[in-house]
mmCIF file of C-alpha atoms in Angstrom:
data_model
loop_
_atom_site.group_PDB
_atom_site.id
_atom_site.type_symbol
_atom_site.label_atom_id
_atom_site.label_comp_id
_atom_site.label_asym_id
_atom_site.label_seq_id
_atom_site.Cartn_x
_atom_site.Cartn_y
_atom_site.Cartn_z
ATOM 1 C CA MET A 160 18.029 13.930 17.835
ATOM 2 C CA ASN A 161 14.487 14.217 16.484
ATOM 3 C CA ALA A 162 12.838 10.932 17.451
ATOM 4 C CA ASP A 163 9.932 11.507 15.077
ATOM 5 C CA SER A 164 12.172 11.650 12.033
ATOM 6 C CA GLY A 165 15.187 9.607 13.098
ATOM 7 C CA SER A 166 17.502 12.471 12.071
ATOM 8 C CA MET A 167 20.008 14.580 13.968
ATOM 9 C CA GLU A 168 18.218 17.837 13.160
ATOM 10 C CA PRO A 169 16.890 20.004 16.017
ATOM 11 C CA VAL A 170 13.497 18.821 17.230
ATOM 12 C CA ASP A 171 11.668 22.012 16.276
ATOM 13 C CA THR A 172 12.871 22.254 12.684
ATOM 14 C CA VAL A 173 11.519 19.012 11.243
ATOM 15 C CA ASP A 174 7.867 19.050 10.225
ATOM 16 C CA GLU A 175 6.342 16.109 8.402
ATOM 17 C CA PRO A 176 3.607 17.551 6.175
ATOM 18 C CA GLY A 177 2.963 14.138 4.688
ATOM 19 C CA TRP A 178 1.504 12.944 7.981
ATOM 20 C CA ASP A 179 -0.978 15.783 8.447
ATOM 21 C CA VAL A 180 -4.625 14.807 8.758
ATOM 22 C CA ASP A 181 -7.122 15.583 6.027
ATOM 23 C CA PRO A 182 -10.150 17.054 7.856
ATOM 24 C CA GLU A 183 -12.424 15.337 5.325
ATOM 25 C CA ASP A 184 -10.944 11.919 6.055
ATOM 26 C CA GLU A 185 -13.044 9.706 8.346
ATOM 27 C CA ILE A 186 -9.866 8.836 10.259
ATOM 28 C CA ALA A 187 -9.704 12.454 11.496
ATOM 29 C CA SER A 188 -12.096 11.707 14.392
ATOM 30 C CA VAL A 189 -9.818 8.900 15.636
ATOM 31 C CA VAL A 190 -6.746 11.154 15.540
ATOM 32 C CA GLU A 191 -8.688 13.906 17.342
ATOM 33 C CA ALA A 192 -9.720 11.436 20.061
ATOM 34 C CA LEU A 193 -6.075 10.486 20.598
ATOM 35 C CA GLY A 194 -5.134 14.167 20.853
ATOM 36 C CA ARG A 195 -7.806 14.855 23.470
ATOM 37 C CA GLN A 196 -6.693 11.839 25.478
ATOM 38 C CA GLN A 197 -3.052 12.913 25.439
ATOM 39 C CA LYS A 198 -3.986 16.432 26.502
ATOM 40 C CA ARG A 199 -6.020 15.134 29.471
ATOM 41 C CA TRP A 200 -3.154 12.940 30.634
ATOM 42 C CA ARG A 201 -0.642 15.766 30.185
ATOM 43 C CA GLU A 202 -2.728 18.248 32.163
ATOM 44 C CA ALA A 203 -3.387 15.641 34.874
ATOM 45 C CA ALA A 204 0.392 15.227 35.152
ATOM 46 C CA GLY A 205 0.760 18.981 35.612
ATOM 47 C CA LEU A 206 2.960 19.415 32.543
ATOM 48 C CA SER A 207 2.920 22.294 30.099
ATOM 49 C CA VAL A 208 3.229 21.570 26.376
ATOM 50 C CA VAL A 209 6.837 22.762 26.445
ATOM 51 C CA GLU A 210 7.741 20.606 29.459
ATOM 52 C CA PHE A 211 6.098 17.553 27.958
ATOM 53 C CA ALA A 212 7.746 18.085 24.557
ATOM 54 C CA ASP A 213 11.186 18.458 26.161
ATOM 55 C CA GLY A 214 10.587 15.360 28.258
ATOM 56 C CA ILE A 215 9.884 13.075 25.322
ATOM 57 C CA GLY A 216 12.354 14.670 22.897
ATOM 58 C CA TYR A 217 9.909 16.095 20.355
ATOM 59 C CA GLY A 218 9.184 19.591 19.144
ATOM 60 C CA GLU A 219 6.550 21.738 20.850
ATOM 61 C CA ASP A 220 4.811 22.319 17.518
ATOM 62 C CA LEU A 221 4.438 18.584 16.916
ATOM 63 C CA VAL A 222 2.918 18.039 20.359
ATOM 64 C CA ARG A 223 0.400 20.842 19.821
ATOM 65 C CA LYS A 224 -0.591 19.426 16.437
ATOM 66 C CA VAL A 225 -1.102 15.963 17.903
ATOM 67 C CA GLU A 226 -3.284 17.353 20.681
ATOM 68 C CA ARG A 227 -5.563 19.201 18.300
ATOM 69 C CA GLY A 228 -5.824 16.172 16.011
ATOM 70 C CA ALA A 229 -3.903 17.686 13.125
ATOM 71 C CA ARG A 230 -0.953 15.276 13.088
ATOM 72 C CA ILE A 231 -0.703 11.472 13.002
ATOM 73 C CA PRO A 232 2.107 10.483 15.411
ATOM 74 C CA ARG A 233 4.545 7.651 14.884
ATOM 75 C CA PRO A 234 4.409 4.543 17.127
ATOM 76 C CA GLU A 235 7.618 5.643 18.905
ATOM 77 C CA TYR A 236 5.958 8.925 19.845
ATOM 78 C CA LEU A 237 2.991 7.105 21.401
ATOM 79 C CA ASP A 238 5.258 4.860 23.461
ATOM 80 C CA LYS A 239 7.290 7.792 24.784
ATOM 81 C CA ALA A 240 4.165 9.809 25.551
ATOM 82 C CA ASP A 241 2.542 6.899 27.378
ATOM 83 C CA GLU A 242 5.626 6.324 29.518
ATOM 84 C CA ALA A 243 6.190 10.015 30.303
ATOM 85 C CA LEU A 244 2.568 10.561 31.331
ATOM 86 C CA GLY A 245 2.125 7.281 33.180
ATOM 87 C CA ALA A 246 -0.867 6.502 30.981
ATOM 88 C CA ARG A 247 -0.633 2.757 31.675
ATOM 89 C CA GLY A 248 -0.966 1.813 28.014
ATOM 90 C CA PHE A 249 -3.991 3.960 27.196
ATOM 91 C CA ILE A 250 -1.976 6.055 24.729
ATOM 92 C CA SER A 251 0.326 3.368 23.339
ATOM 93 C CA ALA A 252 -2.757 1.197 22.728
ATOM 94 C CA MET A 253 -3.520 3.507 19.796
ATOM 95 C CA ARG A 254 -0.464 2.277 17.860
ATOM 96 C CA GLU A 255 -2.435 0.104 15.456
ATOM 97 C CA GLU A 256 -5.064 2.766 14.745
ATOM 98 C CA MET A 257 -2.420 5.413 14.131
ATOM 99 C CA ALA A 258 -0.378 3.063 11.937
ATOM 100 C CA LYS A 259 -3.402 2.577 9.682
ATOM 101 C CA ALA A 260 -4.194 6.286 9.756
ATOM 102 C CA ARG A 261 -0.756 7.089 8.320
ATOM 103 C CA TYR A 262 -1.642 5.398 5.038
ATOM 104 C CA PRO A 263 -3.523 7.357 2.346
ATOM 105 C CA LYS A 264 -7.300 6.947 2.478
ATOM 106 C CA LYS A 265 -7.424 5.164 -0.875
ATOM 107 C CA VAL A 266 -4.886 2.610 0.398
ATOM 108 C CA ARG A 267 -6.877 1.951 3.583
ATOM 109 C CA GLU A 268 -10.064 1.428 1.604
ATOM 110 C CA LEU A 269 -8.384 -0.939 -0.845
ATOM 111 C CA ALA A 270 -6.665 -2.852 1.969
ATOM 112 C CA LYS A 271 -10.028 -3.443 3.675
ATOM 113 C CA LEU A 272 -11.428 -4.967 0.490
ATOM 114 C CA GLU A 273 -8.340 -7.115 -0.073
ATOM 115 C CA GLU A 274 -8.449 -8.367 3.520
ATOM 116 C CA ARG A 275 -12.044 -9.536 2.998
ATOM 117 C CA ALA A 276 -11.449 -11.104 -0.395
ATOM 118 C CA VAL A 277 -11.218 -14.874 -0.795
ATOM 119 C CA GLU A 278 -10.258 -14.588 -4.468
ATOM 120 C CA LEU A 279 -8.519 -11.827 -6.447
ATOM 121 C CA LEU A 280 -8.245 -11.566 -10.220
ATOM 122 C CA LEU A 281 -5.651 -8.957 -11.214
ATOM 123 C CA TYR A 282 -4.515 -7.971 -14.705
ATOM 124 C CA SER A 283 -1.911 -5.209 -15.004
ATOM 125 C CA ASN A 284 -1.210 -3.822 -18.450
ATOM 126 C CA HIS A 285 1.394 -1.145 -17.716
ATOM 127 C CA ASN A 286 3.598 -2.255 -14.863
ATOM 128 C CA LEU A 287 3.648 -4.912 -12.168
ATOM 129 C CA HIS A 288 0.748 -4.985 -9.745
ATOM 130 C CA GLY A 289 1.471 -3.368 -6.365
ATOM 131 C CA LEU A 290 1.021 -6.656 -4.497
ATOM 132 C CA LEU A 291 3.937 -8.086 -6.492
ATOM 133 C CA GLN A 292 6.395 -5.205 -6.194
ATOM 134 C CA THR A 293 9.540 -5.121 -4.086
ATOM 135 C CA GLU A 294 9.999 -2.082 -1.875
ATOM 136 C CA GLU A 295 12.813 -0.650 -4.005
ATOM 137 C CA TYR A 296 10.842 -1.196 -7.224
ATOM 138 C CA MET A 297 7.754 0.587 -5.901
ATOM 139 C CA ARG A 298 9.929 3.381 -4.514
ATOM 140 C CA ALA A 299 11.428 3.817 -7.992
ATOM 141 C CA LEU A 300 7.918 4.051 -9.473
ATOM 142 C CA PHE A 301 6.879 6.753 -7.015
ATOM 143 C CA ASP A 302 10.186 8.618 -7.439
ATOM 144 C CA MET A 303 9.666 8.906 -11.195
ATOM 145 C CA ARG A 304 6.171 10.381 -10.918
ATOM 146 C CA GLN A 305 5.607 13.737 -12.576
ATOM 147 C CA PRO A 306 5.047 16.261 -11.129
ATOM 148 C CA ALA A 307 7.598 15.003 -8.619
ATOM 149 C CA LEU A 308 6.241 13.852 -5.259
ATOM 150 C CA LEU A 309 7.654 15.152 -1.985
ATOM 151 C CA LYS A 310 9.907 12.650 -0.246
ATOM 152 C CA ASN A 311 7.561 12.221 2.710
ATOM 153 C CA VAL A 312 4.658 11.579 0.313
ATOM 154 C CA VAL A 313 6.713 8.869 -1.395
ATOM 155 C CA GLU A 314 7.466 7.300 1.993
ATOM 156 C CA ARG A 315 3.791 7.323 2.901
ATOM 157 C CA GLU A 316 2.753 5.744 -0.398
ATOM 158 C CA VAL A 317 5.448 3.057 -0.139
ATOM 159 C CA ALA A 318 4.475 2.214 3.442
ATOM 160 C CA GLY A 319 0.830 1.919 2.437
ATOM 161 C CA ARG A 320 1.538 -0.341 -0.517
ATOM 162 C CA LEU A 321 3.842 -2.570 1.526
ATOM 163 C CA SER A 322 1.184 -2.959 4.212
ATOM 164 C CA ARG A 323 -1.219 -4.424 1.647
ATOM 165 C CA GLN A 324 1.206 -7.222 0.823
ATOM 166 C CA SER A 325 0.377 -8.956 4.109
ATOM 167 C CA ILE A 326 -2.376 -10.656 2.101
ATOM 168 C CA LEU A 327 0.327 -12.865 0.561
ATOM 169 C CA ASP A 328 1.237 -14.295 3.974
ATOM 170 C CA ARG A 329 -2.300 -14.796 5.259
ATOM 171 C CA SER A 330 -3.409 -18.265 6.359
ATOM 172 C CA PRO A 331 -5.621 -19.570 4.947
ATOM 173 C CA GLY A 332 -4.544 -17.589 1.927
ATOM 174 C CA SER A 333 -6.793 -15.991 -0.639
ATOM 175 C CA ALA A 334 -6.650 -17.372 -4.183
ATOM 176 C CA LEU A 335 -4.607 -14.800 -6.104
ATOM 177 C CA SER A 336 -4.462 -14.733 -9.893
ATOM 178 C CA PHE A 337 -2.069 -12.262 -11.561
ATOM 179 C CA ILE A 338 -1.589 -11.689 -15.288
ATOM 180 C CA LEU A 339 1.453 -9.602 -16.259
ATOM 181 C CA GLU A 340 2.518 -8.128 -19.576
ATOM 182 C CA GLU A 341 5.881 -9.203 -20.962
ATOM 183 C CA VAL A 342 6.838 -5.555 -21.460
ATOM 184 C CA ALA A 343 6.507 -4.953 -17.703
ATOM 185 C CA LEU A 344 9.035 -7.735 -17.110
ATOM 186 C CA ARG A 345 11.543 -6.350 -19.599
ATOM 187 C CA ARG A 346 11.459 -2.668 -18.644
ATOM 188 C CA PRO A 347 14.379 -2.067 -16.180
ATOM 189 C CA LEU A 348 12.614 0.462 -13.973
ATOM 190 C CA GLY A 349 14.800 1.598 -11.093
ATOM 191 C CA GLY A 350 17.997 0.323 -12.718
ATOM 192 C CA ARG A 351 19.384 -3.099 -13.538
ATOM 193 C CA MET A 352 19.869 -4.398 -9.978
ATOM 194 C CA VAL A 353 16.434 -3.232 -8.836
ATOM 195 C CA TRP A 354 15.003 -4.881 -11.932
ATOM 196 C CA ARG A 355 16.839 -8.186 -11.286
ATOM 197 C CA ARG A 356 15.718 -8.343 -7.663
ATOM 198 C CA GLN A 357 12.156 -7.627 -8.787
ATOM 199 C CA LEU A 358 12.258 -10.548 -11.220
ATOM 200 C CA GLU A 359 13.669 -12.810 -8.494
ATOM 201 C CA HIS A 360 10.864 -11.708 -6.195
ATOM 202 C CA LEU A 361 8.283 -12.587 -8.863
ATOM 203 C CA LEU A 362 9.720 -16.091 -9.133
ATOM 204 C CA LEU A 363 9.419 -16.612 -5.379
ATOM 205 C CA THR A 364 5.892 -15.184 -5.225
ATOM 206 C CA GLY A 365 4.768 -17.216 -8.222
ATOM 207 C CA LYS A 366 5.707 -20.414 -6.394
ATOM 208 C CA LEU A 367 3.327 -19.746 -3.480
ATOM 209 C CA ARG A 368 0.547 -22.338 -3.403
ATOM 210 C CA ASN A 369 -2.245 -19.757 -3.455
ATOM 211 C CA VAL A 370 -0.733 -17.658 -6.263
ATOM 212 C CA ALA A 371 -1.195 -18.184 -10.012
ATOM 213 C CA LEU A 372 1.129 -15.906 -11.959
ATOM 214 C CA GLN A 373 0.804 -15.713 -15.747
ATOM 215 C CA VAL A 374 2.631 -13.760 -18.440
ATOM 216 C CA MET A 375 1.009 -12.307 -21.563
ATOM 217 C CA PRO A 376 3.654 -12.438 -24.323
ATOM 218 C CA THR A 377 4.003 -9.348 -26.491
ATOM 219 C CA ASP A 378 3.813 -11.364 -29.718
ATOM 220 C CA ARG A 379 0.236 -12.518 -29.142
ATOM 221 C CA GLU A 380 -1.986 -11.787 -32.155
ATOM 222 C CA GLU A 381 -5.143 -11.716 -29.997
ATOM 223 C CA HIS A 382 -5.445 -9.932 -26.684
ATOM 224 C CA ALA A 383 -8.680 -9.392 -24.759
ATOM 225 C CA GLY A 384 -7.045 -6.941 -22.371
ATOM 226 C CA MET A 385 -6.501 -3.991 -24.664
ATOM 227 C CA GLY A 386 -8.985 -2.008 -22.572
ATOM 228 C CA GLY A 387 -6.495 -1.862 -19.713
ATOM 229 C CA LEU A 388 -6.285 -2.916 -16.074
ATOM 230 C CA ILE A 389 -8.860 -5.326 -14.632
ATOM 231 C CA GLU A 390 -9.385 -6.135 -10.945
ATOM 232 C CA VAL A 391 -12.062 -8.365 -9.461
ATOM 233 C CA LEU A 392 -12.270 -9.124 -5.721
ATOM 234 C CA LYS A 393 -14.632 -11.895 -4.588
ATOM 235 C CA PHE A 394 -15.872 -12.202 -1.013
ATOM 236 C CA ASN A 395 -16.981 -15.098 1.168
ATOM 237 C CA ASP A 396 -20.656 -14.074 1.085
ATOM 238 C CA GLY A 397 -20.817 -14.463 -2.682
ATOM 239 C CA THR A 398 -20.567 -10.751 -3.460
ATOM 240 C CA ALA A 399 -17.759 -9.135 -5.426
ATOM 241 C CA VAL A 400 -16.418 -5.794 -6.594
ATOM 242 C CA GLY A 401 -14.431 -5.031 -9.704
ATOM 243 C CA ARG A 402 -13.105 -2.262 -11.876
ATOM 244 C CA SER A 403 -11.449 -1.833 -15.236
ATOM 245 C CA ASP A 404 -9.875 1.074 -17.059
ATOM 246 C CA GLY A 405 -11.798 0.085 -20.163
ATOM 247 C CA ALA A 406 -15.277 -0.487 -18.738
ATOM 248 C CA PHE A 407 -17.892 1.496 -16.816
ATOM 249 C CA ASN A 408 -15.746 4.658 -16.892
ATOM 250 C CA GLY A 409 -13.230 3.012 -14.580
ATOM 251 C CA ARG A 410 -15.686 3.081 -11.646
ATOM 252 C CA PRO A 411 -15.879 0.210 -9.129
ATOM 253 C CA VAL A 412 -18.871 -2.011 -9.883
ATOM 254 C CA SER A 413 -20.686 -4.678 -7.881
ATOM 255 C CA ASP A 414 -23.699 -5.397 -10.092
ATOM 256 C CA PRO A 415 -23.595 -9.098 -11.142
ATOM 257 C CA LYS A 416 -24.158 -8.270 -14.818
ATOM 258 C CA GLN A 417 -21.261 -5.821 -14.892
ATOM 259 C CA LEU A 418 -19.026 -8.192 -12.940
ATOM 260 C CA ARG A 419 -19.720 -10.963 -15.462
ATOM 261 C CA ILE A 420 -18.362 -8.715 -18.213
ATOM 262 C CA LEU A 421 -15.130 -8.150 -16.283
ATOM 263 C CA GLU A 422 -14.801 -11.858 -15.467
ATOM 264 C CA LEU A 423 -15.402 -12.774 -19.110
ATOM 265 C CA ARG A 424 -12.635 -10.418 -20.227
ATOM 266 C CA TYR A 425 -10.311 -11.654 -17.519
ATOM 267 C CA GLY A 426 -11.017 -15.272 -18.421
ATOM 268 C CA MET A 427 -10.142 -14.593 -22.058
ATOM 269 C CA ILE A 428 -6.898 -12.832 -21.077
ATOM 270 C CA ARG A 429 -5.992 -15.746 -18.818
ATOM 271 C CA ALA A 430 -6.633 -18.237 -21.632
ATOM 272 C CA GLN A 431 -4.456 -16.216 -24.024
ATOM 273 C CA ALA A 432 -1.572 -15.829 -21.560
ATOM 274 C CA LEU A 433 1.082 -18.439 -20.806
ATOM 275 C CA PRO A 434 0.105 -21.032 -18.163
ATOM 276 C CA PRO A 435 1.654 -20.521 -14.685
ATOM 277 C CA ARG A 436 4.459 -23.088 -15.084
ATOM 278 C CA GLU A 437 5.477 -21.699 -18.492
ATOM 279 C CA SER A 438 5.196 -18.157 -17.120
ATOM 280 C CA LEU A 439 7.719 -18.845 -14.355
ATOM 281 C CA ALA A 440 10.068 -20.382 -16.932
ATOM 282 C CA PHE A 441 9.606 -17.261 -19.060
ATOM 283 C CA ILE A 442 10.491 -14.981 -16.115
ATOM 284 C CA GLU A 443 13.578 -17.114 -15.428
ATOM 285 C CA GLN A 444 14.565 -16.637 -19.068
ATOM 286 C CA VAL A 445 14.168 -12.860 -18.829
ATOM 287 C CA LEU A 446 16.188 -12.855 -15.612
ATOM 288 C CA GLY A 447 18.932 -14.828 -17.339
ATOM 289 C CA GLU A 448 19.082 -12.228 -20.101
ATOM 290 C CA THR A 449 19.566 -9.284 -17.692
#
């Protein structure tokens, strides 16, 4: 069995290209440090690469890639390596760093901002925001991308997006404001059952005390959000960062004057959308029609 993949394929035939390290990524130095540490422990134990790989049940190629900092290992790999080399926790202690490293760089950067934020304003015009998606719904979104994504890339993207949802369980929680388009609620992406479970998940999330969930009905005659997605993250020190598809070429902005424009647009969208209580009733109605 290949412990790194969880499959019954021979250990030397499974290679996970999705977990390779981008040399330009700042996380590369952390992965390289882990590789050097493992190599020192392995050599101190008097084991060759082949002997070590056989001992922990992984392929020789994977071990070599880890040691030269070209591969991000799974947590199970670190635990087995630590035990086999008698590293007394020095290798397995890297579990958290390697778990973060497995997510795409853009996800790590966004997660850092969301972790710092005390208030989030989020308007999605096309589909449901990633923080609101169920795992099967987001997997369906990634699976329908064109050109098609490799399976391991989909898994990496899903894992990264799921990791960001920890913000919903944080205590004290950030103030989260979501505005959704009616069309996103009615489009059965992933199939009818995936769609139903997604709507049920929205109802549960919308009842959290720190979450305000609003729906923008399609029949509105005025809509301030025609420029597309808007995100504003506010931090405890009074600073903020925001972006919008329809402003400033889609670039993140932190200048107070530019942020005021985004907040003005968001405020207008929020005023035009259904209030939170009516929005949850609307979602229940859509769910009842499925």
